[in-house]
Amino acid sequence: MTKHIVILQGHPDTEGSHFCHGLAMSYADGARAAGHAVELFEVGAMDFPLLRKKSEWDSGEVLPQLARVRAAIEAADQLVVVFPLWLGDMPAVLKAFFEQVLRPGQGGTTPPTRGRRCAARVVVTMGMPATLYRWYFWAHSLRSLRRNLFGFVGIKPVRITLVGSIEAIGPARRGRWLAHLHALGRAAG
């Protein structure tokens, strides 16, 4: 069954040389190879303001530069989000992006995906070992993302892939991670 997949590459640095970029592209390549429709967005390359007032959250219009992304998310069967762990959470620009595109918009309409099925795959790279983040820190930011953000708009299930000790892994292990994301993309999982 062909799926519509939206990939959000959330590394703020747009140079494209970070492992997050490679992981997002591997997933996209795998999904396209399996015949899925794929839209990939570089969040760090988008220009949008921070939400600063409750009135902006409640009824501010969806910004023209984000309308296409919001429409893609509304139509998606699978949302893939790739980002590095910064200070124990997603980078600020990615959080600000989600505040813009997942809020009610244009007179208080419901957030995208509410009332329809959309699954998510979240891929997080980090400097610490993934097991340390998951068990010692309880993956607190991912729990919040799953419950408070994706749960708010009805995105479920949310599957998590953690890539730990990113600075210490060599080319062979990076290759295995890229192959794994390619396989996940083929399966739209």
Coordinates of N, CA and C in Angstrom, one line a residue:
M1 N 0.8 -1.2 0.0 CA 0.0 0.0 0.0 C 0.9 1.3 0.0
T2 N 0.7 2.1 -1.0 CA 1.5 3.3 -1.1 C 1.0 4.3 0.0
K3 N 2.0 4.9 0.7 CA 1.8 5.9 1.7 C 2.3 7.3 1.3
H4 N 1.7 8.3 1.9 CA 2.2 9.7 1.8 C 3.1 9.9 3.0
I5 N 4.3 10.2 2.8 CA 5.3 10.3 3.9 C 5.8 11.7 3.9
V6 N 5.8 12.4 5.1 CA 6.4 13.7 5.2 C 7.6 13.6 6.2
I7 N 8.7 14.0 5.7 CA 9.9 14.0 6.5 C 10.3 15.4 6.9
L8 N 10.5 15.6 8.2 CA 11.0 16.9 8.7 C 12.4 16.7 9.2
Q9 N 13.4 17.3 8.4 CA 14.8 17.2 8.8 C 15.0 18.4 9.8
G10 N 15.2 18.2 11.1 CA 15.2 19.2 12.1 C 16.5 19.7 12.5
H11 N 17.6 19.4 11.9 CA 18.9 19.9 12.3 C 18.9 21.4 11.9
P12 N 19.1 22.3 12.8 CA 19.1 23.7 12.4 C 20.2 24.2 11.4
D13 N 21.3 23.5 11.4 CA 22.4 23.9 10.4 C 22.0 23.3 9.1
T14 N 21.9 24.2 8.1 CA 21.4 23.8 6.8 C 22.5 23.3 5.8
E15 N 23.7 23.2 6.3 CA 24.8 22.9 5.4 C 24.6 21.5 4.8
G16 N 23.9 20.6 5.4 CA 23.7 19.3 4.9 C 24.7 18.3 5.2
S17 N 25.7 18.7 6.0 CA 26.8 17.7 6.2 C 26.7 17.0 7.6
H18 N 25.6 17.1 8.2 CA 25.3 16.5 9.5 C 24.7 15.1 9.3
F19 N 24.9 14.2 10.2 CA 24.4 12.9 10.1 C 22.8 12.9 10.0
C20 N 22.2 13.8 10.6 CA 20.7 13.9 10.5 C 20.3 14.1 9.1
H21 N 21.0 14.9 8.3 CA 20.7 15.0 6.9 C 20.8 13.7 6.2
G22 N 21.8 12.9 6.4 CA 22.0 11.6 5.8 C 20.9 10.6 6.2
L23 N 20.6 10.6 7.5 CA 19.5 9.7 7.9 C 18.2 10.1 7.3
A24 N 17.9 11.4 7.2 CA 16.6 11.8 6.5 C 16.6 11.4 5.1
M25 N 17.7 11.6 4.4 CA 17.8 11.2 3.0 C 17.7 9.7 2.8
S26 N 18.3 8.9 3.6 CA 18.3 7.5 3.5 C 16.9 7.0 3.7
Y27 N 16.1 7.6 4.7 CA 14.7 7.2 4.8 C 13.9 7.5 3.6
A28 N 14.2 8.8 3.1 CA 13.4 9.2 1.9 C 13.8 8.3 0.7
D29 N 15.0 8.0 0.5 CA 15.4 7.1 -0.6 C 14.7 5.8 -0.6
G30 N 14.7 5.2 0.7 CA 14.1 3.9 0.8 C 12.6 4.0 0.6
A31 N 12.0 5.0 1.0 CA 10.5 5.2 0.8 C 10.2 5.3 -0.6
R32 N 11.0 6.2 -1.3 CA 10.8 6.4 -2.8 C 11.0 5.1 -3.5
A33 N 12.0 4.3 -3.1 CA 12.3 3.0 -3.8 C 11.2 2.1 -3.7
A34 N 10.4 2.2 -2.6 CA 9.2 1.3 -2.4 C 8.0 1.8 -3.0
G35 N 8.1 3.0 -3.7 CA 6.9 3.6 -4.3 C 6.1 4.5 -3.5
H36 N 6.5 4.9 -2.3 CA 5.8 5.8 -1.5 C 6.0 7.2 -2.0
A37 N 5.0 8.1 -1.7 CA 5.1 9.5 -2.0 C 5.8 10.2 -0.9
V38 N 6.9 10.9 -1.1 CA 7.7 11.5 -0.1 C 7.8 13.0 -0.3
E39 N 7.7 13.8 0.8 CA 8.0 15.2 0.8 C 8.9 15.4 2.0
L40 N 10.1 16.0 1.7 CA 11.1 16.3 2.7 C 11.2 17.8 2.9
F41 N 11.2 18.2 4.1 CA 11.3 19.6 4.4 C 12.5 19.9 5.4
E42 N 13.3 20.9 5.1 CA 14.4 21.3 5.9 C 14.0 22.4 6.8
V43 N 13.7 22.1 8.1 CA 13.1 23.1 9.0 C 14.1 24.2 9.2
G44 N 15.4 23.9 9.3 CA 16.3 25.0 9.6 C 16.4 26.0 8.4
A45 N 16.0 25.7 7.2 CA 16.0 26.6 6.1 C 14.7 27.5 6.0
M46 N 13.8 27.2 6.9 CA 12.5 28.0 6.9 C 12.6 29.2 7.7
D47 N 11.9 30.3 7.3 CA 11.9 31.6 8.0 C 10.5 31.8 8.6
F48 N 10.4 31.9 9.9 CA 9.2 32.1 10.5 C 9.4 32.7 11.9
P49 N 8.5 33.5 12.4 CA 8.7 34.1 13.7 C 8.3 33.2 14.8
L50 N 8.8 33.5 16.0 CA 8.3 32.8 17.2 C 6.9 33.2 17.6
L51 N 6.1 32.3 18.1 CA 4.8 32.7 18.7 C 5.1 33.4 20.1
R52 N 4.5 34.5 20.3 CA 4.8 35.3 21.5 C 3.5 35.6 22.3
K53 N 2.4 35.5 21.7 CA 1.1 35.9 22.3 C 0.1 34.8 22.2
K54 N -0.8 34.7 23.2 CA -1.8 33.7 23.2 C -2.7 33.9 21.9
S55 N -3.0 35.2 21.6 CA -3.8 35.4 20.4 C -3.2 34.9 19.1
E56 N -1.9 34.9 19.0 CA -1.2 34.3 17.9 C -1.5 32.7 17.8
W57 N -1.4 32.1 19.0 CA -1.6 30.7 19.1 C -3.1 30.3 18.8
D58 N -4.0 31.1 19.3 CA -5.4 30.8 19.2 C -6.0 31.0 17.8
S59 N -5.6 32.1 17.2 CA -6.3 32.4 16.0 C -5.4 33.0 14.9
G60 N -4.1 33.1 15.1 CA -3.3 33.6 14.1 C -3.3 32.8 12.8
E61 N -3.2 33.4 11.7 CA -3.3 32.7 10.5 C -2.0 31.8 10.3
V62 N -2.1 30.7 9.6 CA -1.0 29.9 9.2 C -0.1 30.8 8.2
L63 N 1.1 30.9 8.5 CA 2.0 31.7 7.7 C 2.1 31.1 6.3
P64 N 2.1 32.0 5.3 CA 2.2 31.5 3.9 C 3.4 30.6 3.7
Q65 N 4.6 30.9 4.3 CA 5.8 30.0 4.1 C 5.6 28.7 4.8
L66 N 4.6 28.5 5.7 CA 4.4 27.2 6.4 C 3.1 26.5 5.9
A67 N 2.4 27.2 5.1 CA 1.1 26.6 4.7 C 1.3 25.3 3.9
R68 N 2.3 25.2 3.1 CA 2.6 24.0 2.3 C 3.0 22.9 3.2
V69 N 3.8 23.2 4.2 CA 4.2 22.1 5.1 C 3.0 21.6 5.9
R70 N 2.2 22.5 6.4 CA 1.0 22.2 7.2 C 0.1 21.3 6.3
A71 N -0.1 21.7 5.1 CA -1.0 20.9 4.2 C -0.4 19.5 4.0
A72 N 0.9 19.4 3.8 CA 1.5 18.1 3.7 C 1.3 17.3 4.9
I73 N 1.5 17.8 6.1 CA 1.3 17.1 7.3 C -0.2 16.7 7.4
E74 N -1.1 17.5 7.0 CA -2.5 17.2 7.1 C -2.8 16.0 6.2
A75 N -2.1 15.8 5.1 CA -2.4 14.7 4.2 C -1.5 13.5 4.4
A76 N -0.6 13.6 5.4 CA 0.4 12.5 5.6 C -0.2 11.3 6.3
D77 N 0.3 10.1 5.8 CA 0.0 8.9 6.5 C 1.1 8.6 7.6
Q78 N 2.3 9.1 7.3 CA 3.5 8.9 8.1 C 4.3 10.2 8.2
L79 N 4.6 10.6 9.4 CA 5.4 11.8 9.7 C 6.7 11.3 10.3
V80 N 7.8 11.7 9.6 CA 9.2 11.3 10.1 C 9.9 12.6 10.5
V81 N 10.4 12.6 11.7 CA 11.1 13.8 12.3 C 12.5 13.3 12.7
V82 N 13.5 14.0 12.1 CA 14.9 13.7 12.4 C 15.6 14.9 13.0
F83 N 16.2 14.8 14.2 CA 16.8 15.9 14.8 C 17.9 15.5 15.8
P84 N 18.9 16.4 16.1 CA 19.9 16.1 17.1 C 19.4 16.5 18.5
L85 N 19.8 15.8 19.5 CA 19.4 16.2 20.9 C 20.3 17.3 21.3
W86 N 19.7 18.4 21.6 CA 20.4 19.6 22.1 C 19.9 20.0 23.5
L87 N 20.8 20.0 24.4 CA 20.4 20.3 25.8 C 19.3 19.5 26.3
G88 N 19.3 18.2 25.9 CA 18.3 17.3 26.4 C 17.0 17.3 25.6
D89 N 16.9 18.1 24.6 CA 15.6 18.3 23.9 C 15.8 18.5 22.4
M90 N 14.8 18.7 21.6 CA 14.9 19.1 20.2 C 15.4 20.5 20.1
P91 N 16.1 20.9 19.1 CA 16.6 22.2 18.9 C 15.4 23.2 18.9
A92 N 15.7 24.4 19.4 CA 14.6 25.5 19.6 C 13.9 25.8 18.3
V93 N 14.6 25.8 17.1 CA 13.9 26.1 15.9 C 12.9 25.0 15.5
L94 N 13.1 23.8 15.8 CA 12.2 22.7 15.6 C 11.0 22.9 16.5
K95 N 11.2 23.2 17.7 CA 10.1 23.4 18.7 C 9.2 24.6 18.2
A96 N 9.8 25.7 17.8 CA 9.1 26.8 17.3 C 8.3 26.5 16.0
F97 N 8.9 25.7 15.2 CA 8.3 25.2 13.9 C 7.0 24.4 14.3
F98 N 7.1 23.5 15.2 CA 5.9 22.7 15.6 C 4.8 23.6 16.2
E99 N 5.2 24.6 17.0 CA 4.3 25.5 17.6 C 3.5 26.3 16.5
Q100 N 4.2 26.5 15.4 CA 3.5 27.2 14.3 C 2.6 26.3 13.5
V101 N 3.1 25.1 13.1 CA 2.3 24.3 12.1 C 1.3 23.4 12.8
L102 N 1.5 23.0 14.1 CA 0.6 22.1 14.7 C -0.5 22.8 15.6
R103 N -0.5 24.1 15.6 CA -1.5 24.8 16.4 C -2.8 25.0 15.6
P104 N -3.9 25.2 16.3 CA -5.1 25.6 15.5 C -4.8 26.9 14.7
G105 N -5.4 27.0 13.6 CA -5.1 28.2 12.8 C -6.3 28.7 12.1
Q106 N -6.2 29.9 11.6 CA -7.2 30.6 10.8 C -8.6 30.4 11.5
G107 N -8.7 31.2 12.6 CA -10.0 31.2 13.3 C -10.2 30.0 14.2
G108 N -9.2 29.3 14.6 CA -9.3 28.3 15.6 C -9.7 26.9 15.1
T109 N -9.4 26.6 13.8 CA -9.6 25.3 13.2 C -8.8 24.3 14.0
T110 N -9.2 23.0 13.9 CA -8.4 22.0 14.6 C -7.0 21.8 14.0
P111 N -6.1 21.3 14.8 CA -4.7 21.1 14.4 C -4.7 20.0 13.3
P112 N -3.7 20.0 12.4 CA -3.6 19.0 11.4 C -3.6 17.6 12.0
T113 N -4.1 16.7 11.2 CA -4.2 15.2 11.5 C -5.2 14.9 12.6
R114 N -5.8 15.8 13.3 CA -6.8 15.5 14.3 C -8.0 14.8 13.6
G115 N -8.3 13.6 14.1 CA -9.5 12.9 13.6 C -9.1 11.9 12.5
R116 N -7.9 11.8 12.1 CA -7.5 10.9 11.1 C -6.1 10.2 11.5
R117 N -5.9 9.1 10.9 CA -4.7 8.3 11.3 C -3.4 8.8 10.7
C118 N -2.4 9.2 11.5 CA -1.1 9.5 11.0 C -0.1 9.0 12.0
A119 N 0.8 8.1 11.6 CA 1.8 7.6 12.5 C 3.0 8.5 12.4
A120 N 4.0 8.3 13.3 CA 5.2 9.0 13.3 C 6.4 8.1 13.6
R121 N 7.5 8.5 13.1 CA 8.8 7.9 13.4 C 9.7 9.1 13.8
V122 N 10.3 9.1 15.0 CA 11.2 10.1 15.4 C 12.6 9.5 15.5
V123 N 13.5 10.2 14.9 CA 14.9 9.7 14.8 C 15.7 10.8 15.5
V124 N 16.4 10.4 16.6 CA 17.2 11.4 17.3 C 18.6 11.0 17.4
T125 N 19.6 11.9 17.1 CA 21.0 11.6 17.2 C 21.4 12.3 18.5
M126 N 22.4 11.8 19.2 CA 22.9 12.4 20.4 C 24.4 12.0 20.7
G127 N 25.0 12.8 21.5 CA 26.4 12.5 21.9 C 26.5 11.4 22.9
M128 N 25.6 11.3 23.8 CA 25.6 10.3 24.8 C 25.1 9.0 24.3
P129 N 25.4 7.9 25.0 CA 24.9 6.6 24.6 C 23.4 6.6 24.7
A130 N 22.7 6.0 23.7 CA 21.2 6.0 23.7 C 20.6 5.3 24.9
T131 N 21.3 4.3 25.4 CA 20.7 3.6 26.6 C 20.8 4.5 27.8
L132 N 21.8 5.4 28.0 CA 21.9 6.3 29.1 C 20.8 7.3 29.0
Y133 N 20.5 7.8 27.8 CA 19.4 8.8 27.6 C 18.1 8.1 27.9
R134 N 17.9 6.9 27.4 CA 16.6 6.2 27.6 C 16.3 5.8 29.1
W135 N 17.4 5.3 29.7 CA 17.1 4.7 31.1 C 17.5 5.6 32.2
Y136 N 18.6 6.4 32.1 CA 18.9 7.3 33.2 C 18.1 8.6 33.1
F137 N 18.0 9.2 31.9 CA 17.2 10.4 31.8 C 15.8 10.2 31.4
W138 N 15.4 8.9 31.3 CA 14.0 8.5 31.0 C 13.5 9.1 29.7
A139 N 14.4 9.5 28.8 CA 14.0 10.0 27.5 C 12.9 11.1 27.6
H140 N 13.1 11.9 28.6 CA 12.0 12.9 29.0 C 11.5 13.8 27.9
S141 N 12.4 14.2 27.0 CA 11.9 15.1 26.0 C 11.1 14.3 24.9
L142 N 11.4 13.1 24.7 CA 10.6 12.3 23.8 C 9.3 11.9 24.4
R143 N 9.2 11.7 25.7 CA 7.9 11.5 26.3 C 7.0 12.7 26.1
S144 N 7.6 13.9 26.3 CA 6.9 15.1 26.1 C 6.4 15.3 24.7
L145 N 7.3 15.0 23.7 CA 7.0 15.1 22.3 C 5.8 14.2 22.0
R146 N 5.9 12.9 22.4 CA 4.9 11.9 22.2 C 3.5 12.4 22.8
R147 N 3.5 12.7 24.0 CA 2.3 13.0 24.8 C 1.8 14.4 24.5
N148 N 2.6 15.4 24.7 CA 2.1 16.8 24.7 C 2.0 17.4 23.3
L149 N 2.8 17.0 22.4 CA 2.8 17.6 21.1 C 2.0 16.7 20.1
F150 N 2.5 15.5 19.8 CA 1.9 14.6 18.9 C 0.5 14.1 19.4
G151 N 0.4 13.8 20.7 CA -0.8 13.4 21.3 C -1.9 14.5 21.2
F152 N -1.5 15.8 21.3 CA -2.4 16.9 21.1 C -3.0 17.0 19.8
V153 N -2.3 16.6 18.7 CA -2.8 16.7 17.4 C -3.3 15.3 16.8
G154 N -3.2 14.3 17.6 CA -3.7 13.0 17.2 C -2.7 12.1 16.4
I155 N -1.4 12.4 16.4 CA -0.4 11.6 15.7 C -0.1 10.4 16.6
K156 N -0.4 9.2 16.1 CA 0.0 8.0 16.8 C -0.2 6.8 15.9
P157 N 0.6 5.7 16.1 CA 1.6 5.6 17.2 C 2.9 6.4 16.8
V158 N 3.7 6.6 17.8 CA 5.0 7.3 17.6 C 6.1 6.3 17.9
R159 N 6.9 6.0 16.9 CA 8.0 5.1 17.1 C 9.3 5.9 17.2
I160 N 10.2 5.4 18.0 CA 11.4 6.2 18.3 C 12.6 5.4 17.9
T161 N 13.6 6.1 17.2 CA 14.9 5.5 16.9 C 15.9 6.4 17.5
L162 N 16.8 5.9 18.4 CA 17.8 6.7 19.0 C 19.2 6.3 18.5
V163 N 19.9 7.2 18.0 CA 21.3 7.0 17.5 C 22.2 7.7 18.5
G164 N 22.8 6.9 19.4 CA 23.7 7.5 20.4 C 25.1 7.5 20.1
S165 N 25.9 8.2 20.9 CA 27.4 8.3 20.8 C 27.8 8.7 19.4
I166 N 27.1 9.6 18.8 CA 27.2 9.9 17.4 C 28.6 10.4 17.0
E167 N 29.3 11.1 17.9 CA 30.7 11.5 17.6 C 31.7 10.3 17.6
A168 N 31.4 9.2 18.2 CA 32.3 8.1 18.4 C 32.1 7.0 17.4
I169 N 31.0 7.0 16.6 CA 30.8 5.9 15.7 C 31.6 6.1 14.4
G170 N 32.1 5.0 13.9 CA 32.9 5.1 12.7 C 32.1 4.9 11.5
P171 N 32.7 4.9 10.3 CA 32.0 4.8 9.0 C 31.2 3.6 8.9
A172 N 31.7 2.4 9.4 CA 30.9 1.2 9.2 C 29.6 1.3 10.0
R173 N 29.7 1.8 11.2 CA 28.4 1.9 12.0 C 27.5 2.9 11.4
R174 N 28.0 4.0 10.9 CA 27.2 5.0 10.3 C 26.5 4.4 9.1
G175 N 27.2 3.6 8.3 CA 26.7 2.9 7.2 C 25.5 2.0 7.5
R176 N 25.7 1.3 8.7 CA 24.6 0.4 9.2 C 23.4 1.2 9.5
W177 N 23.6 2.4 10.2 CA 22.5 3.3 10.5 C 21.8 3.8 9.3
L178 N 22.5 4.2 8.3 CA 21.9 4.7 7.0 C 21.1 3.5 6.3
A179 N 21.7 2.3 6.4 CA 20.9 1.2 5.8 C 19.7 0.9 6.6
H180 N 19.7 1.0 7.9 CA 18.6 0.8 8.7 C 17.5 1.8 8.4
L181 N 17.8 3.1 8.3 CA 16.8 4.1 7.9 C 16.3 3.9 6.5
H182 N 17.1 3.4 5.6 CA 16.6 3.1 4.3 C 15.6 2.0 4.3
A183 N 15.9 1.0 5.1 CA 14.9 -0.1 5.3 C 13.6 0.3 6.0
L184 N 13.7 1.2 7.0 CA 12.5 1.8 7.6 C 11.7 2.6 6.6
G185 N 12.4 3.3 5.7 CA 11.7 4.1 4.7 C 11.0 3.2 3.7
R186 N 11.6 2.1 3.3 CA 11.0 1.1 2.4 C 9.7 0.6 3.0
A187 N 9.8 0.3 4.3 CA 8.6 -0.3 5.0 C 7.6 0.8 5.5
A188 N 8.0 2.1 5.2 CA 7.1 3.2 5.7 C 6.9 3.0 7.2
G189 N 7.9 2.6 7.9 CA 7.7 2.3 9.4 C 8.5 3.2 10.2

